XYZ file of C-alpha atoms in Angstrom:
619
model
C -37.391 74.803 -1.998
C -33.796 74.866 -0.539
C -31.086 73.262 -2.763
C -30.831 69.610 -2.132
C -26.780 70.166 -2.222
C -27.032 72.335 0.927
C -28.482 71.383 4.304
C -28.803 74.161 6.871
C -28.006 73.477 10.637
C -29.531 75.742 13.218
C -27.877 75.977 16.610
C -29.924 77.047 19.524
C -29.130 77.121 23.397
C -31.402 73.945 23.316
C -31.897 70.807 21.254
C -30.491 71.190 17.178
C -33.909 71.494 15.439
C -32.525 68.610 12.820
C -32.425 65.156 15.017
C -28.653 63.352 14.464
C -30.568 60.703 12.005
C -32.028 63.508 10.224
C -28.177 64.763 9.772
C -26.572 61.080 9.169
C -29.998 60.751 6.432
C -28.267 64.086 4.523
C -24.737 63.197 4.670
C -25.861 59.820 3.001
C -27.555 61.436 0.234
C -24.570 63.966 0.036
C -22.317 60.739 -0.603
C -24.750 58.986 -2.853
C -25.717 61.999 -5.355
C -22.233 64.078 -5.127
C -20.149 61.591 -6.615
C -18.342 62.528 -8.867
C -17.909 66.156 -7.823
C -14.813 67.988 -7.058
C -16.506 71.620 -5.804
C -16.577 72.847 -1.989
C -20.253 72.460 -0.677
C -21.026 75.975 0.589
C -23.310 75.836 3.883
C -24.778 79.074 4.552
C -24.851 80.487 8.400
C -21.819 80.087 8.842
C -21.544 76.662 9.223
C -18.425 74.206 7.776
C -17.680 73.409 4.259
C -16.678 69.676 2.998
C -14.317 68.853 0.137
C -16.783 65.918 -1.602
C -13.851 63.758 -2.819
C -12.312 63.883 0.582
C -15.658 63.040 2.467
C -16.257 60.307 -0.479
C -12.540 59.111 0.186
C -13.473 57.706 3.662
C -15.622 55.477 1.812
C -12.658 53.245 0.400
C -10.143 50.996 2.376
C -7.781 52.560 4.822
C -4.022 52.913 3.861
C -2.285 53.533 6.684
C 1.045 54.684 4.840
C -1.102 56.742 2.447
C -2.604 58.818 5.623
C -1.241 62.440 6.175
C -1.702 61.564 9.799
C 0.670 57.746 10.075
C -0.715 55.261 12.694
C 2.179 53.993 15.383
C 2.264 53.075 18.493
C 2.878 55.911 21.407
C 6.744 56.467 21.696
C 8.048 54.582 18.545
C 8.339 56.104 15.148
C 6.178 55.575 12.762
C 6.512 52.089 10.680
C 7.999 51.871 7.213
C 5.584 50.955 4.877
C 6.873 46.657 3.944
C 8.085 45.739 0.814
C 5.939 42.830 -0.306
C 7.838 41.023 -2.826
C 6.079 39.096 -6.271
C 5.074 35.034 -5.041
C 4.124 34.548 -8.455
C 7.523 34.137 -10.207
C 7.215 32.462 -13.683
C 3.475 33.634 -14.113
C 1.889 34.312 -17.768
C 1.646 37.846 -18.482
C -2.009 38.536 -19.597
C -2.795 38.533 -23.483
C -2.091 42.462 -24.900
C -5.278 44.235 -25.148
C -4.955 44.318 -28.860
C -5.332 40.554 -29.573
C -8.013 39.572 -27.148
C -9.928 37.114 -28.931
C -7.468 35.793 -31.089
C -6.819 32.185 -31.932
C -3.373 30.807 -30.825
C -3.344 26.948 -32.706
C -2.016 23.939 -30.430
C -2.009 20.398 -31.608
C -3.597 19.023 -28.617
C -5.406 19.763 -25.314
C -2.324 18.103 -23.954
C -0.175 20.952 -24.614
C -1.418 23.967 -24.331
C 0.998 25.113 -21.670
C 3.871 24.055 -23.828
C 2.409 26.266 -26.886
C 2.591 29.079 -24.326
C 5.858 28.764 -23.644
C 5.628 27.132 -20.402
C 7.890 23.337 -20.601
C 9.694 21.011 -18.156
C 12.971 18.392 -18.075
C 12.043 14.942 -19.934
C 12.772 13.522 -16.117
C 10.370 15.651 -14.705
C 7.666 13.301 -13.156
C 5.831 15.278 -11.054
C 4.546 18.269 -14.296
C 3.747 17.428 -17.556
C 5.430 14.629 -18.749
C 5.401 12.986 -22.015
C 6.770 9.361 -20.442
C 4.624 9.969 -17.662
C 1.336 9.589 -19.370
C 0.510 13.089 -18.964
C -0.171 13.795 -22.944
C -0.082 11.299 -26.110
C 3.482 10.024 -26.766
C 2.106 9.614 -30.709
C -1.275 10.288 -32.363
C -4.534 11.222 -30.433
C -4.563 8.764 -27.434
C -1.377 6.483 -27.130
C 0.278 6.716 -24.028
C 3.500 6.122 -22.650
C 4.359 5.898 -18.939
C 8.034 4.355 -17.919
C 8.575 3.163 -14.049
C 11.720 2.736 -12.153
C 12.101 1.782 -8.832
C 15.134 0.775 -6.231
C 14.334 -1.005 -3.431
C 16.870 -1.635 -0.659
C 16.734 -3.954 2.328
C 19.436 -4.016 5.167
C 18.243 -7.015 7.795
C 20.297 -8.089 10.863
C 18.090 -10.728 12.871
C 18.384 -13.239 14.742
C 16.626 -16.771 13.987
C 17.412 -20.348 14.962
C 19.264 -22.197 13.106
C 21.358 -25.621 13.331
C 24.181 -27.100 12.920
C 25.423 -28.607 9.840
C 24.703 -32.242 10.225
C 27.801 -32.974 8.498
C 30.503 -30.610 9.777
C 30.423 -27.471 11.419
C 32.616 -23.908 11.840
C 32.656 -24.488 15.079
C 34.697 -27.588 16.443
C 33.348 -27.033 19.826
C 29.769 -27.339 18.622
C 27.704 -30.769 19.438
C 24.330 -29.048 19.925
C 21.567 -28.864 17.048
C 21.908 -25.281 17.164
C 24.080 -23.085 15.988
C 24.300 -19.467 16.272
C 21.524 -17.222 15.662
C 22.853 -13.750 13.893
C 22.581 -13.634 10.481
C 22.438 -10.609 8.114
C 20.567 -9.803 4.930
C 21.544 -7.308 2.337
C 19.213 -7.644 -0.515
C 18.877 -4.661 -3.446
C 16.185 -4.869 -6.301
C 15.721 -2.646 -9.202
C 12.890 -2.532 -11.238
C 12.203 -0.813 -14.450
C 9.047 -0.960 -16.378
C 6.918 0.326 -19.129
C 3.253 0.575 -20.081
C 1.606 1.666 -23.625
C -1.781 2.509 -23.775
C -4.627 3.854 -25.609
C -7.613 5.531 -24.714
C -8.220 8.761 -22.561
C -8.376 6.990 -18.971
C -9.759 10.223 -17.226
C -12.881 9.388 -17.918
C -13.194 5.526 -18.908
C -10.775 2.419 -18.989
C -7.917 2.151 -21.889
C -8.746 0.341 -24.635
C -5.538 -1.543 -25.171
C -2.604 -1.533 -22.418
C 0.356 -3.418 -22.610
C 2.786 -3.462 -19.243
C 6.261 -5.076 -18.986
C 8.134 -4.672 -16.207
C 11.860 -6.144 -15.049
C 13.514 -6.671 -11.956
C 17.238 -7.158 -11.100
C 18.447 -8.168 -7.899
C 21.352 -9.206 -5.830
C 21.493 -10.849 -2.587
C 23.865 -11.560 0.158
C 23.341 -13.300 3.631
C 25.844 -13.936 6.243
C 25.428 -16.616 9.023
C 27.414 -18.064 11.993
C 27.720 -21.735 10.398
C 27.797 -23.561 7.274
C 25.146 -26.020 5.397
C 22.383 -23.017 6.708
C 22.216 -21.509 3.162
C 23.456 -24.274 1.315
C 23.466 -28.037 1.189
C 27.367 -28.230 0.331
C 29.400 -27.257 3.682
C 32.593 -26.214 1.233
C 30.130 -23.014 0.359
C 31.023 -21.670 3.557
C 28.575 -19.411 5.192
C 28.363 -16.721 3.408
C 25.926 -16.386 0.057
C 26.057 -14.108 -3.288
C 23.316 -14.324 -5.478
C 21.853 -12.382 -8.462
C 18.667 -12.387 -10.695
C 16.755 -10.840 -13.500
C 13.116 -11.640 -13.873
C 9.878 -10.711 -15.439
C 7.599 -9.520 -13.244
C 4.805 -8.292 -15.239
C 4.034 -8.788 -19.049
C 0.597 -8.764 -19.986
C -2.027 -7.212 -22.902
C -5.375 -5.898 -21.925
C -8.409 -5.488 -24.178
C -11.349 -3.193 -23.658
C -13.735 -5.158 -24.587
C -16.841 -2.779 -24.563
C -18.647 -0.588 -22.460
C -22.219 -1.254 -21.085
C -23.415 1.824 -19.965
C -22.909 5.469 -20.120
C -20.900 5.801 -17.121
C -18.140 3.451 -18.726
C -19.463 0.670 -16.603
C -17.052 -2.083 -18.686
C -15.904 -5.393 -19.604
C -12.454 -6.217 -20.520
C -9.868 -9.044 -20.262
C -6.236 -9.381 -19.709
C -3.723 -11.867 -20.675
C 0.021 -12.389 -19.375
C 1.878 -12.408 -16.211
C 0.087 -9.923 -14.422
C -0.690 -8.882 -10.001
C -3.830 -10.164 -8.673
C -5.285 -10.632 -4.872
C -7.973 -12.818 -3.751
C -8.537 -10.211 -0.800
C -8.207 -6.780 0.415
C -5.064 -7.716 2.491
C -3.509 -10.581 0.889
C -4.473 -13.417 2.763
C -5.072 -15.798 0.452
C -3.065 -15.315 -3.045
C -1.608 -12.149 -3.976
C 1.223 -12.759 -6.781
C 2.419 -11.986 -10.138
C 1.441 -15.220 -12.285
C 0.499 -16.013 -15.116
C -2.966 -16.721 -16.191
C -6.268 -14.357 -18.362
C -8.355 -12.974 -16.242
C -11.780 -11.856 -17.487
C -13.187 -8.560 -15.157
C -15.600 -5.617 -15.353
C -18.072 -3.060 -13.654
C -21.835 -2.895 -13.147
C -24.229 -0.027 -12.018
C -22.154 2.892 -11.887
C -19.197 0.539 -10.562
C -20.944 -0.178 -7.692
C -20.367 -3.975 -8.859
C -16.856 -5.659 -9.943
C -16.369 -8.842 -10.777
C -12.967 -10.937 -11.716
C -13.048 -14.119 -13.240
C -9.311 -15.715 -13.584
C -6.991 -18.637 -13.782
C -3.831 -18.621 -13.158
C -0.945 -21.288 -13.591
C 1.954 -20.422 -10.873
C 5.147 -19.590 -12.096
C 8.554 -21.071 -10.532
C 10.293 -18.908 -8.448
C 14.090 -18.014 -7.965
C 15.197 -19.743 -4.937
C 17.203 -16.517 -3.234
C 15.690 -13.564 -4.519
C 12.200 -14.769 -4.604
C 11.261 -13.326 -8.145
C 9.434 -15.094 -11.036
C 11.774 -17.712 -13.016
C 10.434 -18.149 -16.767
C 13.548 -20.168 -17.077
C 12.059 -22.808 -15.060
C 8.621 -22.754 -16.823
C 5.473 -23.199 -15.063
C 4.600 -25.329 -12.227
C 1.542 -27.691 -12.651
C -0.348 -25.326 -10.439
C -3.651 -23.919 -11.334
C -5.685 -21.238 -9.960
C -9.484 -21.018 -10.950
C -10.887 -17.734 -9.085
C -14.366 -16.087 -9.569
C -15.466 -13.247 -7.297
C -17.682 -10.132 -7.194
C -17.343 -6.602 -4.924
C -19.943 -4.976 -4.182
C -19.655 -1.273 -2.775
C -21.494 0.612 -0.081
C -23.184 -2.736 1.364
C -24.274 -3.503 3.848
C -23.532 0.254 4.585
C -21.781 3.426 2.777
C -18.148 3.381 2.864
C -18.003 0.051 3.390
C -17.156 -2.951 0.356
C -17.836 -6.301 0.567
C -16.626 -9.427 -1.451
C -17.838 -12.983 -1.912
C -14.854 -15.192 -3.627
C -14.679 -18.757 -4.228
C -10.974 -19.925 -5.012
C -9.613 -23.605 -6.516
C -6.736 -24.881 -6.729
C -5.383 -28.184 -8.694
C -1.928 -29.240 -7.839
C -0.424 -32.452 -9.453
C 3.042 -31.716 -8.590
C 4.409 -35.198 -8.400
C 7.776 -35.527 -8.922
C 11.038 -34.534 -6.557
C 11.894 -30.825 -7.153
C 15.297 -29.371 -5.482
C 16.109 -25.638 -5.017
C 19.105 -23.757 -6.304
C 20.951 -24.388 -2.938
C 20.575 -28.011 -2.998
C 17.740 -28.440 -0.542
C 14.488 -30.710 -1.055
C 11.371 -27.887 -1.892
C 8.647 -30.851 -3.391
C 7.335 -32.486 -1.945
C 8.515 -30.850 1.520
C 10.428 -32.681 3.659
C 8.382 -33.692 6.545
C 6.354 -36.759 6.952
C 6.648 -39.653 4.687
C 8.873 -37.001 2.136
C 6.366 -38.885 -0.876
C 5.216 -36.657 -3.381
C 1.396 -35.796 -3.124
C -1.553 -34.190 -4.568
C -4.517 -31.982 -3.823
C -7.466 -30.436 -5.001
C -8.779 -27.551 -2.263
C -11.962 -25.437 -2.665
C -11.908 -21.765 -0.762
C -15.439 -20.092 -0.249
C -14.419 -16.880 1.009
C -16.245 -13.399 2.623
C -14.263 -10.532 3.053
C -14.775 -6.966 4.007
C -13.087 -3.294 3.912
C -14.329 -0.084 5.089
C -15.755 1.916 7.855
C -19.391 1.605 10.200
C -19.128 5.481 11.228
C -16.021 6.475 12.820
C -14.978 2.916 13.043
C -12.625 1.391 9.933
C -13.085 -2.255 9.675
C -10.887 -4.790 7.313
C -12.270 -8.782 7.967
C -11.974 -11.696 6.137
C -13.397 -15.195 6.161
C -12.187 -18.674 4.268
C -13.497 -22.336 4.501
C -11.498 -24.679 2.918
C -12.177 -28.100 1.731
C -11.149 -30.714 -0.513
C -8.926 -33.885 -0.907
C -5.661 -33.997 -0.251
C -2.293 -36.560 0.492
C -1.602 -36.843 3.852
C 2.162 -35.312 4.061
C 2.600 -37.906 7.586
C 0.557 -40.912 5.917
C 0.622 -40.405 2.271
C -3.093 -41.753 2.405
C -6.234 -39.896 1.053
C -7.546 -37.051 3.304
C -10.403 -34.522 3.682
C -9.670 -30.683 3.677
C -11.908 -29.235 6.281
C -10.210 -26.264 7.276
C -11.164 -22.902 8.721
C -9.459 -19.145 8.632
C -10.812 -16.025 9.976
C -9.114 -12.337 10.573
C -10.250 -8.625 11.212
C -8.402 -5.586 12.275
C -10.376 -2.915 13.379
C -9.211 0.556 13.738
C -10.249 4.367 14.964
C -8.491 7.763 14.041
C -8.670 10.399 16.867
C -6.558 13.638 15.054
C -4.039 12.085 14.216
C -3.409 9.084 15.996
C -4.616 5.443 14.805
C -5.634 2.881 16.869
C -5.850 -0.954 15.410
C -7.095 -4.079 17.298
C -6.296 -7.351 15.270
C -7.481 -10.581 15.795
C -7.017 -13.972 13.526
C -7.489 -18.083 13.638
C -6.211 -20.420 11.715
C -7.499 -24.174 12.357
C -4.339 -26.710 13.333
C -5.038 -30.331 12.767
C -5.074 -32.613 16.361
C -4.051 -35.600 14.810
C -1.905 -35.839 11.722
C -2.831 -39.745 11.433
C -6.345 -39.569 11.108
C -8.509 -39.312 7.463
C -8.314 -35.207 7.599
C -6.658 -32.366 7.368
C -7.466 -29.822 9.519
C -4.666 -27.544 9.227
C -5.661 -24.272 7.215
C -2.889 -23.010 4.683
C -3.051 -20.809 1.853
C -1.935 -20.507 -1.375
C 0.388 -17.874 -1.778
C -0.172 -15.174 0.810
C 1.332 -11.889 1.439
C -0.392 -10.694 4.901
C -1.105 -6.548 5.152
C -2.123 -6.855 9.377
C -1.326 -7.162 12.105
C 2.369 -4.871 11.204
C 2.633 -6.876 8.222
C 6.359 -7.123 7.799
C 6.913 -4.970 10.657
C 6.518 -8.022 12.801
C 9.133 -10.474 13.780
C 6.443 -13.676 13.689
C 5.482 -12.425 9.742
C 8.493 -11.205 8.196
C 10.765 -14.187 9.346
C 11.522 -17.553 8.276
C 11.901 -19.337 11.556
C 13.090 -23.068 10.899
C 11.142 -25.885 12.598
C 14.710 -27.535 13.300
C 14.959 -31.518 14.165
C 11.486 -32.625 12.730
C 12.060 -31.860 8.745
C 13.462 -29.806 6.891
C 10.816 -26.978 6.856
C 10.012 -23.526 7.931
C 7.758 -23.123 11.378
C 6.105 -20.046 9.355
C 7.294 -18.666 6.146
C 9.327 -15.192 4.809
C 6.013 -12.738 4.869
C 3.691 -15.167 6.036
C 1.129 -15.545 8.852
C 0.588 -19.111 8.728
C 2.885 -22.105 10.282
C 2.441 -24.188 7.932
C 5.414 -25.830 7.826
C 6.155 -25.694 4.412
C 9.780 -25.897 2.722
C 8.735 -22.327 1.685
C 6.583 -19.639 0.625
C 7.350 -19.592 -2.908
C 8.380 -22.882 -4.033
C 6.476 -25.858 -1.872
C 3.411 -27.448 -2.074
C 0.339 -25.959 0.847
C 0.544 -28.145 3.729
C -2.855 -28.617 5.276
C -1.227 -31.385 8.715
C -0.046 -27.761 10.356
C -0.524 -26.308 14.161
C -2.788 -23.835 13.228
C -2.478 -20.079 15.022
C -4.507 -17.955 17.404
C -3.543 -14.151 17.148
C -4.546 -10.815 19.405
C -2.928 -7.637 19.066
C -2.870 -4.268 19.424
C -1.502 -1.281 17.636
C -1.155 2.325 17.010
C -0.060 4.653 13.924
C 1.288 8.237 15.130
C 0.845 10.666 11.744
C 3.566 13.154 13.757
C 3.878 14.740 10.194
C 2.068 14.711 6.845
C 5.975 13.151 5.546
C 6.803 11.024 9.007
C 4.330 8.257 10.787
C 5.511 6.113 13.684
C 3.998 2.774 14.113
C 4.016 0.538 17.047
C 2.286 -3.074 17.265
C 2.527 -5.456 20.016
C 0.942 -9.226 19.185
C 0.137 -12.589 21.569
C 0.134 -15.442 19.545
C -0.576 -19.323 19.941
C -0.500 -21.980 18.221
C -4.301 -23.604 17.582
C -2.797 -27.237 18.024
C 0.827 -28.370 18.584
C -0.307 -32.430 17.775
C 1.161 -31.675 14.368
C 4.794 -30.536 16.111
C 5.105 -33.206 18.849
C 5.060 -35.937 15.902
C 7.440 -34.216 13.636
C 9.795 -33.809 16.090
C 8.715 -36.896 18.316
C 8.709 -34.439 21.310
C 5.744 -34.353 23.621
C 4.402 -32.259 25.324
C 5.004 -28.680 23.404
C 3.226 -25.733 24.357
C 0.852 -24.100 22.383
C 1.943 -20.333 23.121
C 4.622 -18.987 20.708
C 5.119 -15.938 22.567
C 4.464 -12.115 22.622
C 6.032 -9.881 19.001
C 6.809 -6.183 19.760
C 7.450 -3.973 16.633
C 8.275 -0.852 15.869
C 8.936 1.500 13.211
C 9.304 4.898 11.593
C 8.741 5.905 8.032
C 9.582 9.576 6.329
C 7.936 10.019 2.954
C 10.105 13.676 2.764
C 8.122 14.861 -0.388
C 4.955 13.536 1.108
C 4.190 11.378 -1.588
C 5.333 7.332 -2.397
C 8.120 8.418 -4.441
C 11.055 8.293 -1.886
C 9.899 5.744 1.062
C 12.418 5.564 4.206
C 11.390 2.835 6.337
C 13.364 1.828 9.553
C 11.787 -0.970 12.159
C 12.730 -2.938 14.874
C 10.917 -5.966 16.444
C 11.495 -8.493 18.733
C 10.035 -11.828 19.560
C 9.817 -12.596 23.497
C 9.345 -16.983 23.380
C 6.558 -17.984 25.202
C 6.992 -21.872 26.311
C 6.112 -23.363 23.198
C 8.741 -21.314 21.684
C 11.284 -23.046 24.490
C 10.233 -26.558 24.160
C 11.166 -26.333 20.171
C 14.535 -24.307 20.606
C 15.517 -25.440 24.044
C 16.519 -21.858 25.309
C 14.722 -18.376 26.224
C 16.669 -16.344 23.545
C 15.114 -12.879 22.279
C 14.985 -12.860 18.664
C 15.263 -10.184 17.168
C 14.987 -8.108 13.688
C 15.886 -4.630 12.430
C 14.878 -3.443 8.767
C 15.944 -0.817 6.490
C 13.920 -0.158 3.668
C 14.688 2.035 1.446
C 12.285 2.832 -1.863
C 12.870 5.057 -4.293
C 10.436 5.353 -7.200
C 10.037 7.454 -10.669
C-alpha cells in the first residue's frame, strides 16, 4: 500500500489516469492530516514537491503587505501598508495573567469603575455622577439628583392694543388703538433638587422628596402707556422680578401589589399634574395629594387627586405662596389603560370638578381688575362645573393619533346677568399624524362650543381650567401663544398667553373660567422636517373661526361680527446640537392674516405678527 503522504500522478498523451476531484480529494487530505509538518513532501516520478506550511498558509487570511509578490494597480507603485492608529484611548488594560481570579473589593455596584481607576468631574452629567442619581449619595439606596435650567425668551410681536383712556404718548392719538409693537424679554432660572430612596431601575422609590425654585425677570416695551399698567406716570415700559416655588412635594411608596412592582403610592405638596395627554384641560404646578398606582403589569394607571390652585405672580406667571391659595378646588379621578382598543395605542377616561367660591374683588400687581373679570355685570360669581372626559394617544398602524373629548356641565353665574345658569358645554380635538423617512405630516382639527345668547338660563361657552395646549404648533402659533385684547367691550383677553380657547377671561392664570364665550372652530395642517438627528424644522398653517360671535356683539354692542378670525402661519427651527434636551435652540416666526371677524373687532387689516427666541439650557 503506497504511503498516504505521497500521491503519484501519471501523465500520458491522453486523459491523467487520476480525475481532477480525485486530485482536489488528496490535496484536502494532504491539508487536513499534514498539519503541523514542516518536511518537503517528496513525489516520486518526477513530479513537484510542496513545502506543507506554505500550502497550509493559503488557508489563512490574505495580507497583502505580507505577500512577497505586493498587489497594485498596473503603472503605480505599490501601496504603503496604512498606519491604523488605537480608537480605544483610555481603555482598561486586561487583568495580568498572574491574578486572574482574584477579588478586587468595591463598596458598591455603583462604583466599580471608580475602584478601577476610571472617574469623572463632579459637573459631569452625562457619566457617572454622584448628584446625578447615578450611584447612592449616602448608604445603600439614597439618591441625590440636582437640576438647573435657564430659559430665555426674546419676543417682538405685534398685538392690538389701546389707548390709555386717560392720557396717551401720543397727543395726536383719538383712536381706541394705539400702536401695535411691543417687545418681550423674559429670563427664568430654575434650580432644583430631588432625594430619594429605593433602586428605581427596577421599581418606584420608596420615598422622594423634590423642591425646585425659579427666578425670573421680565421686561416689556410698548408704544403707549396704561397697556401694562393702570397708572399712566409708569410710562410704557415694565421691569419686573420673581422667585417662586415651583415644586415641593413628598412621595410615599406605599406598597407593591405584584411581582412586577405593579404599585400604589401617594404624593403630597405642590407638585405637575395633567388631566390629558396634551394639556387641554389642567396642566399646572398646584398644590393638592394625589393618590396613584399601576395594575396588571402597568397596563392600568390610575390618579386620584385634589388640588387647591395656587395664586400666581401677575408678570412672570409663576406660583405666589405669598398670596396663599385661591378658594379653588380640583377633585380629579382617572384611569389609563394601555394597548386598547389596539397595541400602541392608550386610552383614558377622566372625570374632572371644580368648586370655585371666589367672591370677593381681586386686583393684579399692575392695578387691573383679575376677579371677577371685567366684562358683563363686573359682580363677583360662582360655579361648580363637572368634566367627563375621553382622551386618546398612540398609533392604528402607520398612523399616530392624539384625540381628546370633554363635556362639561354644571351651574354657574352668568358673567352678563349675574343670574343662575346651566353649564352645557362641549370640546373636542385630534391631531393626526404620519412619518414617511423623515418627514411628519399632522392634520389638526378642534371645537369648542360658543354660547348664542349670553342672556338666556345657559352657558354654552366651553372653557377650561387651566390649560396649556401641545397642538396644533402649540406656542409656535400666533392665535395660542398670544394674548390678544378684546379692546372696547371689557377689560379682557380675546384668547389667553398659551391658550386655545377665547374665553375672554382677564387671564390665564389669575381669573375665574368664563363659560358666556364665542367658542372656536379649528383646521390645520402641518409638517415636521427631522433634516438632522440635532435640527427639525416645523411649519403649521391653521383656519380658525369662531363657533358663535353672539357673545362679542354684546360686549362690545357691535353687530354684526364675523365669525372667521383668520388664517395663522408658523414657522420654526430648533437645533438640539448634542442631540439630546440639554441645550434647546428654538427660533419661530408666525403671523396672523385677519379674516373679517378679526376686522370688525380691530377696525383695520393689520398682519400681526410674532418672532420667538427660546433658548434652554439644562443640567
Amino acid at each position: 500500500m503506497r504511503p498516504i503522504s505521497t500521491f503519484r500522478s501519471r501523465h500520458t498523451r491522453g486523459t491523467p489516469r487520476w480525475s481532477k476531484l480525485s486530485q482536489h480529494v488528496a490535496f484536502g487530505l494532504l491539508l487536513a492530516i499534514g498539519a503541523g509538518s514542516s518536511q518537503a513532501i517528496p513525489i516520486d516520478d518526477g513530479m513537484v514537491s510542496f513545502d506543507l506550511i506554505s500550502v497550509i498558509g493559503l488557508a489563512g487570511p490574505y495580507d497583502p503587505y505580507a505577500s512577497g509578490i505586493p498587489r497594485r494597480r498596473p503603472g503605480h507603485p505599490a501601496p504603503e501598508k496604512p498606519d491604523f492608529p488605537d480608537r480605544n484611548d483610555g481603555a482598561i488594560e486586561p487583568a495580568p495573567a498572574d491574578v486572574i481570579g482574584e477579588f478586587v473589593p468595591v463598596p458598591d455596584r455603583w462604583r466599580i469603575m471608580e475602584t478601577l481607576g476610571v472617574k469623572y468631574p463632579w459637573y459631569d452629567p452625562y457619566n457617572n455622577n454622584v448628584y446625578k442619581g447615578d450611584k447612592p449619595i449616602h448608604g445603600e439606596d439614597w439618591f441625590l439628583s440636582l437640576i438647573g435650567i435657564a430659559d430665555t425668551v426674546i419676543e417682538p410681536r405685534s398685538i392690538p392694543a389701546p389707548t390709555g383712556i386717560i392720557s396717551s404718548d401720543d397727543p395726536a392719538q383719538n383712536d381706541i388703538f394705539s400702536g401695535i409693537d411691543q417687545t418681550i424679554f423674559s429670563q427664568t432660572v430654575l434650580a432644583g433638587i430631588v432625594y430619594y430612596k429605593g433602586n428605581t431601575t427596577f421599581k418606584p422609590p420608596e420615598y422622594e422628596y423634590r423642591l425646585t425654585l425659579a427666578a425670573n425677570y421680565n421686561r416689556v416695551d410698548v408704544d403707549d402707556v396704561r397697556i401694562l399698567q393702570i397708572d399712566p406716570r409708569l410710562g410704557d415700559t415694565r421691569d419686573d422680578g420673581f422667585l417662586a416655588v415651583q415644586e415641593l412635594f413628598v412621595d410615599k411608596h406605599l406598597r407593591d401589589v405584584s411581582d412586577r412592582y405593579d404599585f400604589d403610592a401617594v404624593r403630597f405638596g405642590i407638585q405637575p399634574f395633567s388631566t390629558d395627554f396634551r394639556g387641554f384641560l389642567f396642566q399646572d404646578l398646584q398644590f393638592g395629594a394625589r393618590l396613584f398606582g399601576n395594575r396588571d403589569n402597568n397596563l392600568w394607571q390610575y390618579n386620584l387627586a385634589w388640588f387647591r390652585r395656587i395664586e400666581k405672580d401677575t408678570n412672570s406667571g409663576l406660583n405666589d405662596i405669598g398670596e396663599g391659595l385661591r378658594d379653588d378646588d380640583i377633585f380629579i379621578a382617572n384611569v389609563y389603560h394601555q394597548d386598547w382598543p389596539v397595541k400602541g395605542f392608550t386610552s383614558q377616561a377622566t372625570i374632572v370638578h371644580n368648586r370655585n367660591r371666589e367672591d370677593e374683588f381681586f386686583f393684579d400687581e399692575n392695578g387691573f381688575l383679575a376677579r371677577p373679570s371685567s366684562l358683563g355685570t363686573e359682580m363677583p360669581r360662582e360655579y361648580d362645573v363637572t368634566y367627563v372626559g375621553l382622551n386618546g394617544d398612540g398609533h392604528f398602524g402607520r398612523i399616530n393619533l392624539t384625540a381628546s373629548g370633554y363635556f362639561a356641565f354644571g351651574d354657574n353665574d352668568n358673567t352678563f346677568t349675574g343670574r343662575d345658569s346651566d353649564i352645557q358645554a362641549g370640546f373636542l380635538a385630534a391631531e393626526a399624524s404620519m412619518d414617511f423617512d423623515w418627514i411628519r405630516y399632522r392634520a389638526s382639527i378642534a371645537y369648542a362650543s360658543g354660547d348664542d345668547n349670553p342672556f338666556d338660563d345657559k352657558s354654552q361657552g366651553y372653557d377650561a381650567i387651566f390649560e396649556n395646549p401641545i397642538f396644533a404648533g402649540a406656542d409656535t402659533s400666533y392665535w395660542i401663544r398670544q394674548n390678544i385684547p378684546l379692546i372696547g367691550g371689557g377689560g379682557v383677553a380675546l384668547a389667553g398667553r398659551n391658550s386655545l380657547l377665547p374665553s375672554l377671561r382677564s387671564s390665564r392664570e389669575l381669573g375665574q373660567s368664563n363659560f358666556e364665550n364665542p367658542g372656536l372652530h379649528l383646521v390645520g395642517l402641518g409638517a415636521d422636517f427631522d433634516i438632522t438627528p440635532e435640527s427639525r424644522v416645523s411649519v403649521n398653517v391653521n383656519e380658525l373661526w369662531f363657533d358663535d360671535s353672539a357673545v362679542l356683539e354684546v360686549a362690545r354692542n357691535q353687530s354684526p361680527i364675523d365669525e372667521h378670525i383668520g388664517t395663522d402661519l408658523s414657522l420654526a427651527y430648533i437645533w438640539r446640537p448634542y442631540a439630546t434636551q440639554n441645550i434647546v435652540l428654538r427660533l419661530s416666526g408666525a403671523l396672523l392674516f385677519p379674516g373679517d371677524g378679526m376686522k370688525d373687532l380691530y377696525g383695520d387689516d393689520d398682519t400681526y405678527y410674532t418672532v420667538l427666541g427660546n433658548f434652554i439650557f439644562s443640567y
